Each structure stands twice: as structure tokens, then as C-alpha cells.
CSV table of C-alpha atoms in Angstrom, one decimal:
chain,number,residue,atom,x,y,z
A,1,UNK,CA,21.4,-13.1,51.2
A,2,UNK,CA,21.5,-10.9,48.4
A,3,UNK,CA,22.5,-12.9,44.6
A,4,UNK,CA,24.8,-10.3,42.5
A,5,UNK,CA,26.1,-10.2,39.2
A,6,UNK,CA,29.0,-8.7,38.7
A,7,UNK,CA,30.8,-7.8,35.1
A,8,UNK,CA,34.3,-7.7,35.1
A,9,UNK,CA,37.0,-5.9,32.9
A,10,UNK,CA,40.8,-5.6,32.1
A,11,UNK,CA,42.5,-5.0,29.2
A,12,UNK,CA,45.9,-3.5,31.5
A,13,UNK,CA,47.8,-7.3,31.9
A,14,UNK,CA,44.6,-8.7,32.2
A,15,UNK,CA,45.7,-12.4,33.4
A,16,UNK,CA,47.5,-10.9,36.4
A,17,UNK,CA,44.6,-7.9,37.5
A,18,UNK,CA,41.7,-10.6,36.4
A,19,UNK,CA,43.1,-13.2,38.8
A,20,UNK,CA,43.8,-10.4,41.4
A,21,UNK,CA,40.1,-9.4,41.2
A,22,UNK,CA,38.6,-12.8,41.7
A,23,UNK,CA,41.3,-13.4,44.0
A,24,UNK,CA,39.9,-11.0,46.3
A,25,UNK,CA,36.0,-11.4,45.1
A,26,UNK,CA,36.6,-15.2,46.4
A,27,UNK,CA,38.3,-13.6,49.6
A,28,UNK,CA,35.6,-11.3,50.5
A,29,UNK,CA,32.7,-13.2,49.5
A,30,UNK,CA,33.3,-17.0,49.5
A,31,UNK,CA,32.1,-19.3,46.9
A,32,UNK,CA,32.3,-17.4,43.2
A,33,UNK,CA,30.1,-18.3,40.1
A,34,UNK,CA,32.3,-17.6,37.6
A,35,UNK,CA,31.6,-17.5,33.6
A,36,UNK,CA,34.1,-18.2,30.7
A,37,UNK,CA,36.5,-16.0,30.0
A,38,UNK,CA,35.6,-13.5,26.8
A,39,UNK,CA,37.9,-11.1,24.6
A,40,UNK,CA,36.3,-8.7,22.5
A,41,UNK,CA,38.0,-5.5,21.0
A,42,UNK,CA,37.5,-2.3,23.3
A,43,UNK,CA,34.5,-0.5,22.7
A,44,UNK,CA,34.4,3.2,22.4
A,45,UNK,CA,38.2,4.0,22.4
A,46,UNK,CA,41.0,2.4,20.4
A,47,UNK,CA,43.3,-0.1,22.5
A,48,UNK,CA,44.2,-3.2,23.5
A,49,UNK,CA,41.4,-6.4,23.4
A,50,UNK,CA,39.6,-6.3,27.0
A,51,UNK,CA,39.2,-9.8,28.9
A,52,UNK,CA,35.3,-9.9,30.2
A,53,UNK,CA,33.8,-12.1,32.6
A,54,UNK,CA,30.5,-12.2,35.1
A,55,UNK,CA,30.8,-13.4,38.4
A,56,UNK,CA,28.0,-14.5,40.5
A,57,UNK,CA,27.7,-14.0,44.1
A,58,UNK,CA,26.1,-14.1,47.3
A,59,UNK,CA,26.6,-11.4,49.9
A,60,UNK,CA,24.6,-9.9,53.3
A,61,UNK,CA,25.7,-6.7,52.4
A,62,UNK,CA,23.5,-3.9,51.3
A,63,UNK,CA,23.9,-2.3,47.9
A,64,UNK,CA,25.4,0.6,49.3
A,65,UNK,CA,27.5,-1.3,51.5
A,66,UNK,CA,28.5,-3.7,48.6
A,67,UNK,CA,29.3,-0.4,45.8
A,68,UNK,CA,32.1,0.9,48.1
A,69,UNK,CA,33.6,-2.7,48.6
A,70,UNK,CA,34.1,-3.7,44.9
A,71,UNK,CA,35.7,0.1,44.4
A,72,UNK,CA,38.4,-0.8,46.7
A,73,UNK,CA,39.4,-4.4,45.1
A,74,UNK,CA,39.9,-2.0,41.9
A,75,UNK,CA,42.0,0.9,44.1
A,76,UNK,CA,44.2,-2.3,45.2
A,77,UNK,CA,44.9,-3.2,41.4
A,78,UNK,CA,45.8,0.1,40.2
A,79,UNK,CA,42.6,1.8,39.1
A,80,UNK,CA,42.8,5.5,38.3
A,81,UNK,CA,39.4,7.2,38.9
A,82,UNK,CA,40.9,10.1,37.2
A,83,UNK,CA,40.9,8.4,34.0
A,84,UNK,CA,38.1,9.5,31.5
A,85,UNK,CA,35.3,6.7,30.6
A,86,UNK,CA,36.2,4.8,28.0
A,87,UNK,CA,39.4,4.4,28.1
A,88,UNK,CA,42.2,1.1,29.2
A,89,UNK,CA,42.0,-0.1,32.7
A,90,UNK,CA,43.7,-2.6,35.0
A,91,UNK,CA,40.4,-3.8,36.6
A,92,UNK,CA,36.7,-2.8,36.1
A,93,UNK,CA,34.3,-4.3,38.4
A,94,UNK,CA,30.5,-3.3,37.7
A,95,UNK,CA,27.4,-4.3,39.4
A,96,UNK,CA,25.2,-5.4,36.7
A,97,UNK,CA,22.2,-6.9,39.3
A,98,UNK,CA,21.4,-6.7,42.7
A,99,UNK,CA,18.4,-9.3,43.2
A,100,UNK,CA,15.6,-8.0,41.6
A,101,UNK,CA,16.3,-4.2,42.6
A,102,UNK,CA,15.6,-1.6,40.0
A,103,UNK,CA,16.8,2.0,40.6
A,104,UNK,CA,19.3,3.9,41.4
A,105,UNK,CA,22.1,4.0,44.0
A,106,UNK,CA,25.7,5.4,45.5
A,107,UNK,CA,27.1,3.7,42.3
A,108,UNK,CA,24.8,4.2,39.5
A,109,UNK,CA,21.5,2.5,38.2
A,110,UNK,CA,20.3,-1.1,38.1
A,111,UNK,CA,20.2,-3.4,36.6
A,112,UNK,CA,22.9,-1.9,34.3
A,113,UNK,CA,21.9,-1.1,30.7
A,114,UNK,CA,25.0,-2.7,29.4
A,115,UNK,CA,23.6,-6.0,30.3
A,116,UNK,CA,21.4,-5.5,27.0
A,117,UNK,CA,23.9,-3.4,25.0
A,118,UNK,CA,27.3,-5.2,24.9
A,119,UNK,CA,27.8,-8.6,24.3
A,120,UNK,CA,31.0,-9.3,26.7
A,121,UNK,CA,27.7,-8.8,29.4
A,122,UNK,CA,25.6,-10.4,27.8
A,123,UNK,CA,26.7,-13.5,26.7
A,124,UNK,CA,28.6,-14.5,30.0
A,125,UNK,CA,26.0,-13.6,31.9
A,126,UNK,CA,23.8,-15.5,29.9
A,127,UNK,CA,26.3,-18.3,30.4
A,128,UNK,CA,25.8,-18.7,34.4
A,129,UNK,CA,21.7,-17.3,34.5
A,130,UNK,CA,20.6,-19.1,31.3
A,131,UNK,CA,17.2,-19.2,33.1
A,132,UNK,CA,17.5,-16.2,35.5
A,133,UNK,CA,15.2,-13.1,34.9
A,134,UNK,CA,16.2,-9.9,33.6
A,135,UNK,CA,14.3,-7.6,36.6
A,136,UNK,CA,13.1,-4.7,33.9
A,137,UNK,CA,12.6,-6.7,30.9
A,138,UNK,CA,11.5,-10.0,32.5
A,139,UNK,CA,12.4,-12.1,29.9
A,140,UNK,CA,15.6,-14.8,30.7
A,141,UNK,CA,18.8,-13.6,29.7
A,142,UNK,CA,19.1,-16.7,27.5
A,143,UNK,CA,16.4,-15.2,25.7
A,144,UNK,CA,17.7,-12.1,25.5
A,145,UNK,CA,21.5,-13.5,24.1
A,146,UNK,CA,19.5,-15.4,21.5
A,147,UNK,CA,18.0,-11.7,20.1
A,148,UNK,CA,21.1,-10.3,20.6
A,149,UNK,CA,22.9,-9.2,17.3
A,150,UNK,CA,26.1,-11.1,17.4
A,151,UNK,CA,27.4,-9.0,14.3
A,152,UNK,CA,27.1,-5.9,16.3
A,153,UNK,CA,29.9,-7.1,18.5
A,154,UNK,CA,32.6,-9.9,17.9
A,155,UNK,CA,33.9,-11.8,21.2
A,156,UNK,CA,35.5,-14.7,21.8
A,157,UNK,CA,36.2,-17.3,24.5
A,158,UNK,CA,39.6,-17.4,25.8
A,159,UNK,CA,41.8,-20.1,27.7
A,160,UNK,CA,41.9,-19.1,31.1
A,161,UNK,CA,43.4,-21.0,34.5
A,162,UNK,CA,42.4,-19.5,37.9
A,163,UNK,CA,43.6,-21.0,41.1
A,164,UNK,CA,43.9,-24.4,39.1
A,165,UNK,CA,40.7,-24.3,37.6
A,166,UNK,CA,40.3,-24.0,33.9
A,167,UNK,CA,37.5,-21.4,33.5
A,168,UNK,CA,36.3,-21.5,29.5
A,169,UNK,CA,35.5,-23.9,27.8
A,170,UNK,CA,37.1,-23.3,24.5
A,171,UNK,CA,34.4,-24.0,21.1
């Protein structure tokens, strides 16, 4: 079994497409590690505050198997592929890491540099692989948050109920 980080996005009424993604993340794939919830301002474009989150899972499928998968959970909440890059969305599901795979595939390349460029990866992913090794970098993601320039990039924890469960811990 493959362990996978996902990073997940909304800022399109992000309570109801967040839920619906981890609604169907839990429904494909079992038992979800999920982080707090984060909001941070959008980054490149001006709109609405995004809701970020990393989920961790573990799955049988290959990456290329896996990339196709997590595109249809966003076709099934409304995701326009015709939309340009930065720009708002109802759900955004990336692969951040893949095990300890480095290169490229159907979907992109891994891990994902945004792991060390945006804080809403970062931290949350920090948050559930404290110890956990970056694959290129080898240092802990802990590590890395603790470098991180928190100035760069303002984020918050949110209040957040999933199926129940109360998800962040609110500072």
C-alpha cells in the first residue's frame, strides 16, 4: 500500500465542496488522515479566502491509476478544467506525495513544489507528518514549517465539523 498526501482546496462554498471531497476521499479510500482546517487569502489572483487542508491516505492504486481518480471527485463537485490557473474553484485536489516517488507523471511532478512554497501545504501537512520525510529534501516537514517564513504567508485555523467530528483545533 501506497501512503499519499493529498492537499486540498476550495474557496467556491467551501464547507459544502470540502465535505463533498472528503466525503468521497473516505468513500473511495477508507480511513482518512485528515489535518486542521486552514484559511489563508488566495494567492495569485484576487478572491475569496481559500479553505486548505492535507489528507493522508492509503491506497493499492498506482500513481497513474490514483491521478485520474481524484480528477473525477473534482468533475463531481463542479470543477471547470477550462478555468485558467489561478483562479476560484469549488474543489482542488492535488497530490503532493506519493511514497517516496520523485518524478514526474500523467498529472504533474512529485513531490509537489508547493509543499515548500505555500504555507496552507505546508503547515497542515506538517501537522499530520511532523516526523515524515520530505523525499527530495530529506529533511522532516516539521523541520521544514519551522524555516518556513510565516510572514510570507498569513493562514489561520478554522472551526470545521465533518461527519461529526470536529477537525481543528482552534489556538
Amino acid at each position: 500500500m501506497a501512503v499519499v498526501y493529498l492537499s486540498i482546496g476550495s474557496n467556491i462554498r467551501r464547507e459544502y465542496y470540502i465535505s463533498r471531497g472528503l466525503d468521497a476521499l473516505a468513500a473511495e479510500f477508507g480511513q482518512l488522515r485528515i489535518s486542521s482546517i486552514y484559511e489563508s487569502e488566495a494567492v495569485g489572483f484576487e478572491g475569496d479566502d481559500f479553505y486548505n487542508l492535507v489528507v493522508g491516505l492509503e491506497t493499492d492504486l498506482a500513481l497513474n491509476a490514483l491521478y485520474p481518480r481524484l480528477r473525477k471527485i473534482e468533475h463531481d463537485n463542479e470543477r471547470s478544467r477550462n478555468a485558467v490557473k489561478f483562479s476560484s474553484r469549488t474543489l482542488d485536489i492535488d497530490i503532493l506525495t506519493y511514497d517516496d516517488y520523485v518524478g514526474d507523471f500523467d498529472g504533474g511532478c512529485l513531490p509537489r513544489n508547493e509543499i515548500t512554497r505555500n504555507a496552507f501545504v505546508l503547515w497542515p501537512l506538517a501537522e499530520l507528518a511532523d516526523d515524515e520525510l520530505h523525499p527530495q529534501l530529506r529533511q522532516s516537514y516539521g523541520s521544514l514549517w519551522q524555516q518556513f517564513d510565516r510572514q510570507k504567508q498569513v493562514l489561520w485555523r478554522v472551526a470545521f465539523l465533518w461527519q461529526g467530528q470536529q477537525l481543528s483545533e482552534l489556538d
